[in-house]
Structure formats: structure tokens, C-alpha cells
CSV table of C-alpha atoms and ligand atoms in Angstrom, one decimal:
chain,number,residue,atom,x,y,z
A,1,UNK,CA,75.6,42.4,-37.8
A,2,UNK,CA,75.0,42.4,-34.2
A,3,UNK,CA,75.0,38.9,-32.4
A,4,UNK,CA,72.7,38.9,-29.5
A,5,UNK,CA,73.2,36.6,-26.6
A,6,UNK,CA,71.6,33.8,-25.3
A,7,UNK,CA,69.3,31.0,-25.6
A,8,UNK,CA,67.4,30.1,-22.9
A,9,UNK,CA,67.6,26.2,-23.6
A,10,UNK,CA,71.7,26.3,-24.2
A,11,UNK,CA,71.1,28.2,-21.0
A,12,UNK,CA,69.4,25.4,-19.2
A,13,UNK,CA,71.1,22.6,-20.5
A,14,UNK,CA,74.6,24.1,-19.4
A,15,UNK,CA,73.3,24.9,-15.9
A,16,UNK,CA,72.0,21.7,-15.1
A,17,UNK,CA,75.4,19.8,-17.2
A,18,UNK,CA,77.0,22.2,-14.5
A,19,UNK,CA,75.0,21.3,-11.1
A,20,UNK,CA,75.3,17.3,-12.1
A,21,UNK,CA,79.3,18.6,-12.4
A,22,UNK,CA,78.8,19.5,-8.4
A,23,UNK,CA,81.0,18.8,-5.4
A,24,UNK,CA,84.5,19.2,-7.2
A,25,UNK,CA,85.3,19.4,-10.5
A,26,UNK,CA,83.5,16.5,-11.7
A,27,UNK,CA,82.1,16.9,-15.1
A,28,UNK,CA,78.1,15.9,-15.5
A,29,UNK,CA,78.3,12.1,-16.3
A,30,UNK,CA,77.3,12.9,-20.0
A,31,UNK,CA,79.8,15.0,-20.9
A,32,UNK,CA,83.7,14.5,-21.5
A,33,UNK,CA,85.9,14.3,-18.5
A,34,UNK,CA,89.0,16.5,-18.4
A,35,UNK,CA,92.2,14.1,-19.0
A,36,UNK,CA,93.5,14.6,-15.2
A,37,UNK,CA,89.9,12.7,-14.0
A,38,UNK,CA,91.6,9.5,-15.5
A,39,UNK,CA,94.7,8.1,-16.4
A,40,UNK,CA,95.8,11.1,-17.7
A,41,UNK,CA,96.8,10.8,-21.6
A,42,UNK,CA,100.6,10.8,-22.5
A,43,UNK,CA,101.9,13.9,-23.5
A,44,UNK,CA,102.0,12.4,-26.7
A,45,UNK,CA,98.1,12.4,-26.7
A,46,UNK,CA,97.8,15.7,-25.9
A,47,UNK,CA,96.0,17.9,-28.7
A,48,UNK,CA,98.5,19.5,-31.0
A,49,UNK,CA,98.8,22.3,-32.9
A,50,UNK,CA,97.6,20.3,-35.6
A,51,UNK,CA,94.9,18.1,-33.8
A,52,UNK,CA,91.8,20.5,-33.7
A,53,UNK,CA,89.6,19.3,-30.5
A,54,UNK,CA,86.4,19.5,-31.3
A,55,UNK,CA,84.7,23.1,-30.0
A,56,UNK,CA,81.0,21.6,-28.4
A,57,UNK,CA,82.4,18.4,-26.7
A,58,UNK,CA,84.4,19.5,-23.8
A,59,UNK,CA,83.8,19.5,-20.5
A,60,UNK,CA,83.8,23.0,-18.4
A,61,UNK,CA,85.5,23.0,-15.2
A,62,UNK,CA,82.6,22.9,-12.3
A,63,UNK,CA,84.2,25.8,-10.3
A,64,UNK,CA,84.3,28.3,-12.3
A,65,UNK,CA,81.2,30.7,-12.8
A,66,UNK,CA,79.4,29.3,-15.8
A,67,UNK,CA,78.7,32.4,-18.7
A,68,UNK,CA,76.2,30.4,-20.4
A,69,UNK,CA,74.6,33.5,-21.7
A,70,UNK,CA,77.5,33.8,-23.9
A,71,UNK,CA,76.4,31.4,-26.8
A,72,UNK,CA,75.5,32.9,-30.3
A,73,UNK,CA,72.1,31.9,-31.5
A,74,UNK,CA,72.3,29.6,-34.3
A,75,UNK,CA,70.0,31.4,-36.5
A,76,UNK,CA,72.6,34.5,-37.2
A,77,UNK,CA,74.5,34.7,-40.0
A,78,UNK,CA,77.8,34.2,-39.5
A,79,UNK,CA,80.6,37.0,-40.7
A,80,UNK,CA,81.5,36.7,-44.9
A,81,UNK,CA,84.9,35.9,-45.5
A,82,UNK,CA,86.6,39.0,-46.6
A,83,UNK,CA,87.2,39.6,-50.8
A,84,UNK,CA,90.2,37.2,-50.7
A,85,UNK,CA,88.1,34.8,-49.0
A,86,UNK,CA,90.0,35.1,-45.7
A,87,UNK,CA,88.4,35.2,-42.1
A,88,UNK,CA,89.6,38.1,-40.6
A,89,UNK,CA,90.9,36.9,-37.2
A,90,UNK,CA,92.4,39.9,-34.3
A,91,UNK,CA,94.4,38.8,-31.4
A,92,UNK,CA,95.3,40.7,-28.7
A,93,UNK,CA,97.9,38.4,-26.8
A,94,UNK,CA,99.6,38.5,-23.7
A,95,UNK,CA,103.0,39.2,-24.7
A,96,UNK,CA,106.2,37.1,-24.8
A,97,UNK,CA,106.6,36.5,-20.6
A,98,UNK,CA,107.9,32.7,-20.8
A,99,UNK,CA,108.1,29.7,-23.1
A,100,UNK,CA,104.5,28.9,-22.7
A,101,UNK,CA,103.4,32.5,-24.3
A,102,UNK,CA,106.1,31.3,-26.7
A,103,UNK,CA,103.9,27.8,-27.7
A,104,UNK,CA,100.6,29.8,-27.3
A,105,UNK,CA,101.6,32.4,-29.8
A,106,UNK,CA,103.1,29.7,-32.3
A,107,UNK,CA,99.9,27.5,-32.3
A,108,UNK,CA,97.9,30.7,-33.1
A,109,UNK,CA,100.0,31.7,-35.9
A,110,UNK,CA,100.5,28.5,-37.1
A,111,UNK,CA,96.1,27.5,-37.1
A,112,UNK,CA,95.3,31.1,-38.8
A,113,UNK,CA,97.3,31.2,-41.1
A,114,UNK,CA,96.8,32.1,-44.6
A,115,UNK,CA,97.2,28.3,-45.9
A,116,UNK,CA,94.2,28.0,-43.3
A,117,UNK,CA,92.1,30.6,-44.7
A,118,UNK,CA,93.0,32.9,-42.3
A,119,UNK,CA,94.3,36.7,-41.7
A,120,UNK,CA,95.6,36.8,-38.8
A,121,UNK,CA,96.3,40.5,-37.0
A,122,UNK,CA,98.1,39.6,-34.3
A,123,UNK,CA,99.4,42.3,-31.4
A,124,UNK,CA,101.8,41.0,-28.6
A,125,UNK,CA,100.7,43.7,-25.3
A,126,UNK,CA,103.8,43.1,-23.5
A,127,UNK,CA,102.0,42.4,-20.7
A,128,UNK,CA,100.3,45.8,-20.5
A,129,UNK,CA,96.7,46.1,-19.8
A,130,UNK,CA,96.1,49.5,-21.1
A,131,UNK,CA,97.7,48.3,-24.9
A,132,UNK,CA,95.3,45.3,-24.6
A,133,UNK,CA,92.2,47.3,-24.3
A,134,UNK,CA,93.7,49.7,-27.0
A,135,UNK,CA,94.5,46.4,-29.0
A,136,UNK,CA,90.9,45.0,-28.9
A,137,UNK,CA,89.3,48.4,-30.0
A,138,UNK,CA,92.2,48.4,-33.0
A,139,UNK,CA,90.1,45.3,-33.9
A,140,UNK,CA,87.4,47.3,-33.8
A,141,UNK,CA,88.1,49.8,-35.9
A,142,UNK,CA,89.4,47.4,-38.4
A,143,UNK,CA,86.2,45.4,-38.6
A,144,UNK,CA,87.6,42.1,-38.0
A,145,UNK,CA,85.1,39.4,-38.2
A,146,UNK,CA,87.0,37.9,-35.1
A,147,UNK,CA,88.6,38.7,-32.0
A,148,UNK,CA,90.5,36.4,-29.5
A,149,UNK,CA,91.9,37.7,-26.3
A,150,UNK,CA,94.0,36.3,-23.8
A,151,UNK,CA,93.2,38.9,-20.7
A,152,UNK,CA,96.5,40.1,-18.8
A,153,UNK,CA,94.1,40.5,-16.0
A,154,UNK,CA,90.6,39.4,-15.6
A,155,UNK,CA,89.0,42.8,-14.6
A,156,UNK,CA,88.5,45.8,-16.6
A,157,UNK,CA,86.4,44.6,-19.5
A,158,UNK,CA,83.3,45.2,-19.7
A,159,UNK,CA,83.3,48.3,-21.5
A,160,UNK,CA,85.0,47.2,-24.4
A,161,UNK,CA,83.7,44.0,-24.5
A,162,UNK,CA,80.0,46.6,-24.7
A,163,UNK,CA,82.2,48.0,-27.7
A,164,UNK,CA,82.6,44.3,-29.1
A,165,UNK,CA,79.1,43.5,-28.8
A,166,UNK,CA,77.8,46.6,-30.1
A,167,UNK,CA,80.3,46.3,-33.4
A,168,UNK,CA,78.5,42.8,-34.3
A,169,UNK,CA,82.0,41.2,-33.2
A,170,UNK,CA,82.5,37.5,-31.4
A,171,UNK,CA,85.1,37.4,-29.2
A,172,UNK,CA,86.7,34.4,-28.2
A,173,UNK,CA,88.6,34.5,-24.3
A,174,UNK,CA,91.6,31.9,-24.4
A,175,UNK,CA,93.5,30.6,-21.1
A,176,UNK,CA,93.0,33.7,-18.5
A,177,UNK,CA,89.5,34.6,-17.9
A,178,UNK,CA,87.4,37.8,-17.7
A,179,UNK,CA,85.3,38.4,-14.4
A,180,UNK,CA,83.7,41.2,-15.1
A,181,UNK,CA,81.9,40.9,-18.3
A,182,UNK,CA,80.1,38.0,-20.0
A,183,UNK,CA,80.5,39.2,-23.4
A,184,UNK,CA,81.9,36.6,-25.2
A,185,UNK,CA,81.2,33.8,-26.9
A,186,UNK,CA,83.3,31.1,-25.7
A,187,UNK,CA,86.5,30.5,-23.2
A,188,UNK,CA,89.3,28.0,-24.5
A,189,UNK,CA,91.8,27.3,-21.5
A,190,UNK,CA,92.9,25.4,-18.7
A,191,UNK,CA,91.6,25.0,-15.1
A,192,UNK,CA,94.0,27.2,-13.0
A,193,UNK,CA,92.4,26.4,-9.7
A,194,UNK,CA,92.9,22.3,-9.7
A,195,UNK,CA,96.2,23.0,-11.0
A,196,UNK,CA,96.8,24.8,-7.6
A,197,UNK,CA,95.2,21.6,-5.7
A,198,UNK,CA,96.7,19.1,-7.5
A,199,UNK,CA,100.2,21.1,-6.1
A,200,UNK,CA,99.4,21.0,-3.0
A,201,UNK,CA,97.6,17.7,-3.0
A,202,UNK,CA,100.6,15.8,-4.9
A,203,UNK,CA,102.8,17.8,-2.2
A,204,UNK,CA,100.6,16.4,0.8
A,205,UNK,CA,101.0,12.7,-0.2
A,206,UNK,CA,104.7,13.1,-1.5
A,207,UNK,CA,106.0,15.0,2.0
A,208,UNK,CA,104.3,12.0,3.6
A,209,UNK,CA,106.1,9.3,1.6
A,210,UNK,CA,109.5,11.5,2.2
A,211,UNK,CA,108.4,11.2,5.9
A,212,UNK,CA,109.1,15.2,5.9
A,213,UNK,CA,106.8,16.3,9.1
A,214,UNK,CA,106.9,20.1,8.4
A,215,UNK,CA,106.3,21.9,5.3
A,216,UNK,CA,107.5,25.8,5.0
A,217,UNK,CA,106.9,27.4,1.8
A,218,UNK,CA,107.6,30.5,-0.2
A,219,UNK,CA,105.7,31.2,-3.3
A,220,UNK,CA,106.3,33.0,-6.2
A,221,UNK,CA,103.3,34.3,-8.0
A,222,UNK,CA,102.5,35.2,-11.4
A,223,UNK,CA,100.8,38.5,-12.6
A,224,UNK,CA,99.0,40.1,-9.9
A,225,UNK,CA,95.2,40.2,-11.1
A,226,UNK,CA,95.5,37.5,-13.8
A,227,UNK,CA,93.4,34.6,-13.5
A,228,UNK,CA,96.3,31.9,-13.6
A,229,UNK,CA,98.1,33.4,-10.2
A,230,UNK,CA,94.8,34.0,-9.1
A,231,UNK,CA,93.5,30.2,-9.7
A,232,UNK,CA,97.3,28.8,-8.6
A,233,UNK,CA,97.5,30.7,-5.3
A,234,UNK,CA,94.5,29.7,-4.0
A,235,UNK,CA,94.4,26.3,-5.3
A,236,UNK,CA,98.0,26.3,-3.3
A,237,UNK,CA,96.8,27.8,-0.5
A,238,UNK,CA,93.4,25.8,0.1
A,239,UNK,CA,95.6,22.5,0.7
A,240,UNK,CA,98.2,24.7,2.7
A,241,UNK,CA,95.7,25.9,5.4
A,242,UNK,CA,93.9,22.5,5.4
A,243,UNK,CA,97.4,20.8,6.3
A,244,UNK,CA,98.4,23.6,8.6
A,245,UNK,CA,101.2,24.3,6.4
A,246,UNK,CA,103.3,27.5,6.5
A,247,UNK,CA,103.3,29.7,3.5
A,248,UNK,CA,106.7,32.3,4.6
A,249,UNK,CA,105.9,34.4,2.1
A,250,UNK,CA,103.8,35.1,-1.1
A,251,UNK,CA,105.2,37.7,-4.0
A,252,UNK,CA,105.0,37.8,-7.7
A,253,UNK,CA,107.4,37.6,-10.1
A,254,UNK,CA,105.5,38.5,-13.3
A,255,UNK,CA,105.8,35.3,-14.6
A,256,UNK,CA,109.2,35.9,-16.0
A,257,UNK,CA,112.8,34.4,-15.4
A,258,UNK,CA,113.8,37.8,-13.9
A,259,UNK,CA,111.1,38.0,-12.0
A,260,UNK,CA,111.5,35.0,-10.7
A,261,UNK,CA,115.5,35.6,-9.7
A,262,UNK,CA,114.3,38.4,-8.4
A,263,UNK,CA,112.0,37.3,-6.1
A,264,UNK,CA,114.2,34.7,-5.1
A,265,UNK,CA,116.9,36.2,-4.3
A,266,UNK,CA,115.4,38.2,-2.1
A,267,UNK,CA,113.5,35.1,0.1
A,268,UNK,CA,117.3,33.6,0.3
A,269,UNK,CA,118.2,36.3,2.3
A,270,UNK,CA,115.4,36.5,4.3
A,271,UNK,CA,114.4,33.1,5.0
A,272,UNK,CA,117.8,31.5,4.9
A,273,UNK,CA,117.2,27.9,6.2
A,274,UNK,CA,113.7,28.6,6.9
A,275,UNK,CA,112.2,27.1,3.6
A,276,UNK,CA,112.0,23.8,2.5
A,277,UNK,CA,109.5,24.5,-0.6
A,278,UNK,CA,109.5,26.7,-3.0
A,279,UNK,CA,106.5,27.0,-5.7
A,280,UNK,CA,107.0,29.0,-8.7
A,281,UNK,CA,103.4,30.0,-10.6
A,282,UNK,CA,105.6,29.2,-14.3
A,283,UNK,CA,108.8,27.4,-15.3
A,284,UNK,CA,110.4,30.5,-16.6
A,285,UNK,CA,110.3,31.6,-12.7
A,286,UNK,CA,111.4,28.2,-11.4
A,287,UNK,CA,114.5,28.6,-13.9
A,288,UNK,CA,115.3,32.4,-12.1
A,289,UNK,CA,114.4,30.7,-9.0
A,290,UNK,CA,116.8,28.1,-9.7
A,291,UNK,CA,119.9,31.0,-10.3
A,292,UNK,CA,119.1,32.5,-7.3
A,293,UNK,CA,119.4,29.4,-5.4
A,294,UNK,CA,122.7,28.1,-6.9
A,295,UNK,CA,124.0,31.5,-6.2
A,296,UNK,CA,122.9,31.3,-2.4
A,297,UNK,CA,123.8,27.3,-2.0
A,298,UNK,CA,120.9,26.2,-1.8
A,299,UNK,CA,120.2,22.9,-3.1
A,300,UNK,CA,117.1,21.9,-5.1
A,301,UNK,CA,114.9,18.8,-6.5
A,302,UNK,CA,114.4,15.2,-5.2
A,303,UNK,CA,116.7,14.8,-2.1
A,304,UNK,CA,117.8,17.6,-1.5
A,305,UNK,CA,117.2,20.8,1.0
A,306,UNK,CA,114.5,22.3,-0.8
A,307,UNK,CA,110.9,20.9,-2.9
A,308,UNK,CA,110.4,23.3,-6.1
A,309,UNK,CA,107.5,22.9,-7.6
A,310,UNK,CA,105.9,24.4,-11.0
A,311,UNK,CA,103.5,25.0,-13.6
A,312,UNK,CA,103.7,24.6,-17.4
A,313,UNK,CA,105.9,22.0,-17.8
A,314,UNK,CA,106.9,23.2,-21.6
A,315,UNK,CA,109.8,21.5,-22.7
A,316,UNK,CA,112.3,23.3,-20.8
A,317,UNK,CA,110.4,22.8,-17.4
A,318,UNK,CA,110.7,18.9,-18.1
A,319,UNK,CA,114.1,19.2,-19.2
A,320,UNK,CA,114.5,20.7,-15.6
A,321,UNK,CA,112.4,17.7,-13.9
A,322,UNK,CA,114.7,14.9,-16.0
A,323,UNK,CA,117.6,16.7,-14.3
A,324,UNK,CA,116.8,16.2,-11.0
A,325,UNK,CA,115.7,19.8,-10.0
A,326,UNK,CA,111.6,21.0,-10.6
A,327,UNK,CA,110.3,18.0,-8.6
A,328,UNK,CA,106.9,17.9,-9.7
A,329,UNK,CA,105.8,20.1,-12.5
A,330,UNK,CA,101.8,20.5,-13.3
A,331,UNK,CA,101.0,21.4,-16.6
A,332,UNK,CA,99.1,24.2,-18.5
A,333,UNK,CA,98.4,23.4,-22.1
A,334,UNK,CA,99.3,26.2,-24.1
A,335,UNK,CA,97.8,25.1,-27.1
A,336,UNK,CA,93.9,26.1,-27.4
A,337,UNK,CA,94.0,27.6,-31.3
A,338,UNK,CA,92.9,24.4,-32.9
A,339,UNK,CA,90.0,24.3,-30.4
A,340,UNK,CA,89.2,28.4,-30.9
A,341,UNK,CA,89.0,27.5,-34.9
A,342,UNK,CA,86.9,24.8,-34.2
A,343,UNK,CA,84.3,27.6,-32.0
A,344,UNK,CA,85.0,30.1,-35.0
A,345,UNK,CA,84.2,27.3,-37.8
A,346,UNK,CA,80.9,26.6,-35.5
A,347,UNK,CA,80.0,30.1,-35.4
A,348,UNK,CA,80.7,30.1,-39.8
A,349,UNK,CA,78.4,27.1,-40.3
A,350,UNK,CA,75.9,28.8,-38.2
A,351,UNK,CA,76.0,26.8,-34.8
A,352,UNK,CA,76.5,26.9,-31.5
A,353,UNK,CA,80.0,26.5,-29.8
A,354,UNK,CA,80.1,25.8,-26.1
A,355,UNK,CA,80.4,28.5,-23.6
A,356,UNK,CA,83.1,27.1,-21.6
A,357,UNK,CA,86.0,24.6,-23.2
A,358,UNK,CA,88.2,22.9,-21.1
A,359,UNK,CA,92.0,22.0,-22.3
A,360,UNK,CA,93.0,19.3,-20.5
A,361,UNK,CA,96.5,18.9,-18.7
A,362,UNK,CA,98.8,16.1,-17.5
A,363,UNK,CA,101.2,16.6,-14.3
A,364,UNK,CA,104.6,15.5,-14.6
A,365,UNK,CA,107.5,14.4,-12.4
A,366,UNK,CA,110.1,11.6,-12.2
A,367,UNK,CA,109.6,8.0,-11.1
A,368,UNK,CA,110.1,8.0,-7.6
A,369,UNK,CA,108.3,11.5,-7.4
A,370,UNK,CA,104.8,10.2,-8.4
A,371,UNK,CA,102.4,9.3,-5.7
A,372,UNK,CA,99.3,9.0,-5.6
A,373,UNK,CA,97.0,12.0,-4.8
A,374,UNK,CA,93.4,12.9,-5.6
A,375,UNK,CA,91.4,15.9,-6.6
A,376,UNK,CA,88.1,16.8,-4.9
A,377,UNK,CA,87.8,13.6,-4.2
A,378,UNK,CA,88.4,12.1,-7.8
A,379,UNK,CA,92.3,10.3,-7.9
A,380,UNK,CA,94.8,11.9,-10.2
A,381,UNK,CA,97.2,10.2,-12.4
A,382,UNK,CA,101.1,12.0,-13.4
A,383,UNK,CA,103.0,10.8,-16.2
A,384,UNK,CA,106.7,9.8,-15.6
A,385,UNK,CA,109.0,12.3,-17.5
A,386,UNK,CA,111.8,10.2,-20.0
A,387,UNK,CA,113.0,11.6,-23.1
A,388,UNK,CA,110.0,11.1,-25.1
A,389,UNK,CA,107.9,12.6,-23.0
A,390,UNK,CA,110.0,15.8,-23.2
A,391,UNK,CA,110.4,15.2,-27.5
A,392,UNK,CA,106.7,15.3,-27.3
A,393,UNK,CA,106.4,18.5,-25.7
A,394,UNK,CA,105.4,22.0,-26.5
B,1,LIG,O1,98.2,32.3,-18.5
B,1,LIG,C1,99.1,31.3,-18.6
B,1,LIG,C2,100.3,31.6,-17.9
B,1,LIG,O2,100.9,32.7,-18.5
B,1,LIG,C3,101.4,30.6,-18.0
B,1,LIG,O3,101.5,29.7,-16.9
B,1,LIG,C4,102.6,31.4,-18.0
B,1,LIG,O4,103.8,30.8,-18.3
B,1,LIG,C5,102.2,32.5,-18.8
B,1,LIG,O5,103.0,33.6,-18.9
């Protein structure tokens, strides 16, 4: 069965729910706001493996392009269930970079599961692009009735998403986004770029509260090409140039612990006593970064010589906050697989999930590290990390 694409009213009410979203990332006033608009919720709040948000009521993040195209018509039939009355699910994952891929991989596993109805082929691409594409069109071949991707990089699809499309197919994008082809049927993840600007933004009001008049910063990126760096760094870097802050020095670090070592061991040597802010684009670099600067004695967190800043806060990026040494950590939830079963149980019953579905995310730091800070315009809230919060976590 081949599903076509489009219908012109989902079309037009997305694009208009998307101008009245205009001028930041405000959400149309009749939609849901994404948790970081308002108080956020507690970590404890946050959807959970086992807390399926529903697939057609979140809000999509007003910067990013809007694939409205994307939605299956409601009046194709969905794919059977296979003889053992499974839904045959492929996906082609990132690989096993950090702790969050860790959380992201277990929520999959753990929503398609057999129990769940579910057979789940599952391929880990060790962060190589070429084995993804190879992955998807193993899917393919094996007549899946699903597939989910989480892209490495966000260029290089469109022919295999053609492939996809031409196989009858759904796919389903999770966290990193494609740019070059809208053949899918929905996107599960977070909002990279306001993670960058609520960085930078928290970083603005929290070097003025410190009284700190100059800000010099090295960053560590993630995977060059993949939407999260991409979204990160320039989120970062809008609020940097706006401030007239320096950025030293920009290089990634894969989004490993190595990499991050790595790259950090190299900016200690040459920027020694340059730098007073160092943001790493995961936790899994901030804990490399961290190695490298014990080893150069360099000192780290809430009064000391250098701000470190970074994104995921899994549990062991919080455990790092509660000690005294990430000083503000901005989250990425890892945990879209109860949403992408609630767009797949839409697509079974013949409906029509949304396009774009936004997983909201909390920022995190210790008492006397939260300011207040807004985003676009709209104020942010950040929830005080104590033991519960970190209990709590992914
Ligand atoms: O795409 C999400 C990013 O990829 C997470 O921030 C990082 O930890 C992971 O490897």
C-alpha cells in the first residue's frame, strides 16, 4: 500500500496554527504550549517511558520549517498486523554516543516490545551515516509496516526516504531532523534551537547577577551536520553576538566523553587563562571536559574559574550539577517512544497524527544558579536540582 501525502486542510490548518505561533516560539493560542513556556513541570512530570503523550496534541516549535505535507490521509488503510498479530516496527538508531542515546534506546525497546504488540528490529549505526541509510533500506527489504529513524545528520535523505514512500512505508523522524526530504509522516523531538537560547539567555542574566563583565567561551560541539549541534550552536551563538561575547573557539567532540577530553584538552593548552566558559553540546562531553580540566587545574562550577554549561541533563549530568560542577544544565528529553506509538496507533485506527510533535524539556541548575531569563520574549522557568529530582531522572 502506498500512502500518499497530504491534505490540503491539515495543510491549512497547520500553517496558520504555525503563523499565530509567530515572533518566537510561541505556540498558536489554541494549541498546547511546550512545558519551558510556563513553570516548567518537575522532572517528575515529565512523560515517561510509560506515560504515552498523546500523538495530535502537541505543540510544534514555530522555528522550525513546518512539513505539513507529511500527514497520512485518514482514508488509507493502515498496515495489518503481521500472522502473530505483531506491528512490525524497524529502527535505525543513532548508536550508543552518551547516556541520552542510552535512555532513548531503552524507551524504544521498552514501548515495542512484544508484551506491547510489537516486533521490534532495532539496528544501533554507530554513528555512521552510510549504515543508517543501509539500515532504513534493510527495513525495506524486510517489509516492515514501520520505520523510525533518528538521522545522524539531517542531509542525505531524500532518496531513500523516495524508497520509503514508494514501498508503502511510514516513517516516523524522532529527535534530529531531516532537511532535505519531507517524506515522513511525523517528527517526535525536542527543540534544539531554544535549547541554545535558553544557554545563552540563562548565561546573560546569571554573568550579570555574578557581576562577571566579560564572557570568553569555548564550545564543544556535537556531531558536525546533526540537527542538535546544529540547533545548539546557533542558538549559543545568536545570544553570544547579541551580547558581544567572545566565542575562542568552536570544535566538536562527537558527542562522546572522549570527544569531549579530547577537545578539551586541547583548548587548555591553547587558551590557558583565556576562558571563563566552557559549553559542552552533551553531558557525556562536559564529563571528558571535566577530566581534562582537573588534569590542567582548572577549576569548574558555581564560583570557581570557569562556567560549564550543558545539555541533556540525564541523571548523570544532574549528579554533576548537585556536585557543584555543570552550572546550569538544559535538558533534552530522550524519551519520545510513547509519543511515536501514539502516531503509529493513529496511523492503525486510520487517523491523522500531527506533523510536528514537540517533547518538552525542563532546565536544571542549583539554587543559587537559577535566575530569571526569558525566551523570545516569553520568561523561562529552571527547576532546582535535589535528590529527587535526580531519582526522577532518565
Ligand atoms: O540528538 C540528541 C543528542 O544526541 C543528545 O544531546 C546527545 O547526548 C546525543 O548523543
Amino acid at each position: 500500500m502506498k500512502r500518499k501525502i497530504l491534505s490540503v486542510l491539515l495543510t491549512a490548518a497547520f500553517v496558520a496554527a504555525t503563523i499565530a505561533g509567530c515572533g518566537g516560539s510561541q505556540p498558536a493560542a489554541d494549541t498546547a504550549a511546550p512545558a519551558q513556556e510556563a513553570a516548567p513541570a518537575p522532572a517528575a512530570e515529565a512523560p515517561k517511558a510509560e506515560e504515552p503523550a498523546p500523538a495530535a496534541e502537541e505543540a510544534a516549535p514555530a522555528e522550525e520549517a513546518a512539513p505539513a505535507e507529511e500527514a497520512a490521509p485518514a482514508e488509507e488503510a493502515a498496515p495489518a498486523a503481521d500472522a502473530g498479530g505483531l506491528i512490525n516496527v524497524g529502527f535505525a538508531q543513532v548508536g550508543h554516543e552518551s547516556d541520552w542515546r542510552t535512555a532513548s534506546t531503552k524507551s524504544a525497546q521498552d514501548v515495542f516490545s512484544e508484551a506491547n504488540g510489537y516486533n521490534l528490529s532495532f539496528v544501533d549505526c554507530d554513528n555512521d551515516s552510510a549504515a543508517q541509510l543501509e539500515a532504513v533500506r534493510g527495513f525495506i527489504e524486510q517489509g516492515v509496516d514501520y520505520i523510525i529513524i533518528d538521522p545522524i545528520v539531517s542531509t542525505g535523505w531524500d532518496t531513500v526516504l523516495t524508497e520509503c514512500d514508494d514501498a508503502g512505508i511510514p516513517v516516523i523522524v524522532i529527535d534530529r531532523t531531516i532537511d532535505d526530504s519531507d517524506k515522513y509522516v511525523s517528527w517526535v523531538g525536542s527543540d534544539f534551537l531554544t535549547e541554545g537560547k535558553a544557554a545563552g539567555e540563562w548565561l546573560k542574566s546569571y554573568v550579570e547577577k555574578q557581576g562577571i563583565k566579560e564572557v570568553n567561551a569555548l564550545i564543544i560541539q556535537g556531531t558536525t551536520g546533526s540537527s542538535a549541534q546544529i540547533g545548539r550552536t546557533d542558538g549559543f551563538k545568536e545570544i553570544a553576538d547579541r551580547e558581544g561575547w567572545t566565542i575562542l573557539d568552536m570544535q566538536t567532540g562527537d558527542f562522546t566523553e572522549e570527544g569531549g577530553q579530547q577537545v578539551m584538552e586541547s583548548y587548555c593548552k591553547s587558551y590557558a587563562g583565556k576562558f571563563n566558559v566552557v559549553v559542552c553540546e552533551n553531558d557525556n562531553e562536559a564529563f571528558g571536559a571535566m577530566t581534562a580540566m582537573d588534569n590542567a587545574g582548572v577549576t569548574y562550577g558555581p564560583g570557581n574559574d570557569v562556567i560549564l554549561i550543558s545539555y541533556d541533563a540525564c541523571t548523570a549530568g544532574l549528579k554533576e550539577v548537585k556536585a557543584g560542577k555543570i552550572t546550569a544544565d538544559f535538558e533534552c528529553n530522550p524519551l519520545a517512544a510513547p509519543t511515536v506509538e501514539g502516531v503509529i496507533k493513529t496511523l492503525q485506527s486510520g487517523g491523522t497524527p500531527e506533523a510536528k510533535i514537540l517533547v518538552p524539556d525542563n532546565w536544571y541548575a542549583l539554587k543559587d544558579q537559577i535566575v530569571d531569563f526569558s525566551v523570545d520574549g516569553k520568561a523561562m522557568s529552571m527547576i532546582e536540582v535535589t535528590d529527587e529530582v535526580i531519582e526522577a531522572q532518565y
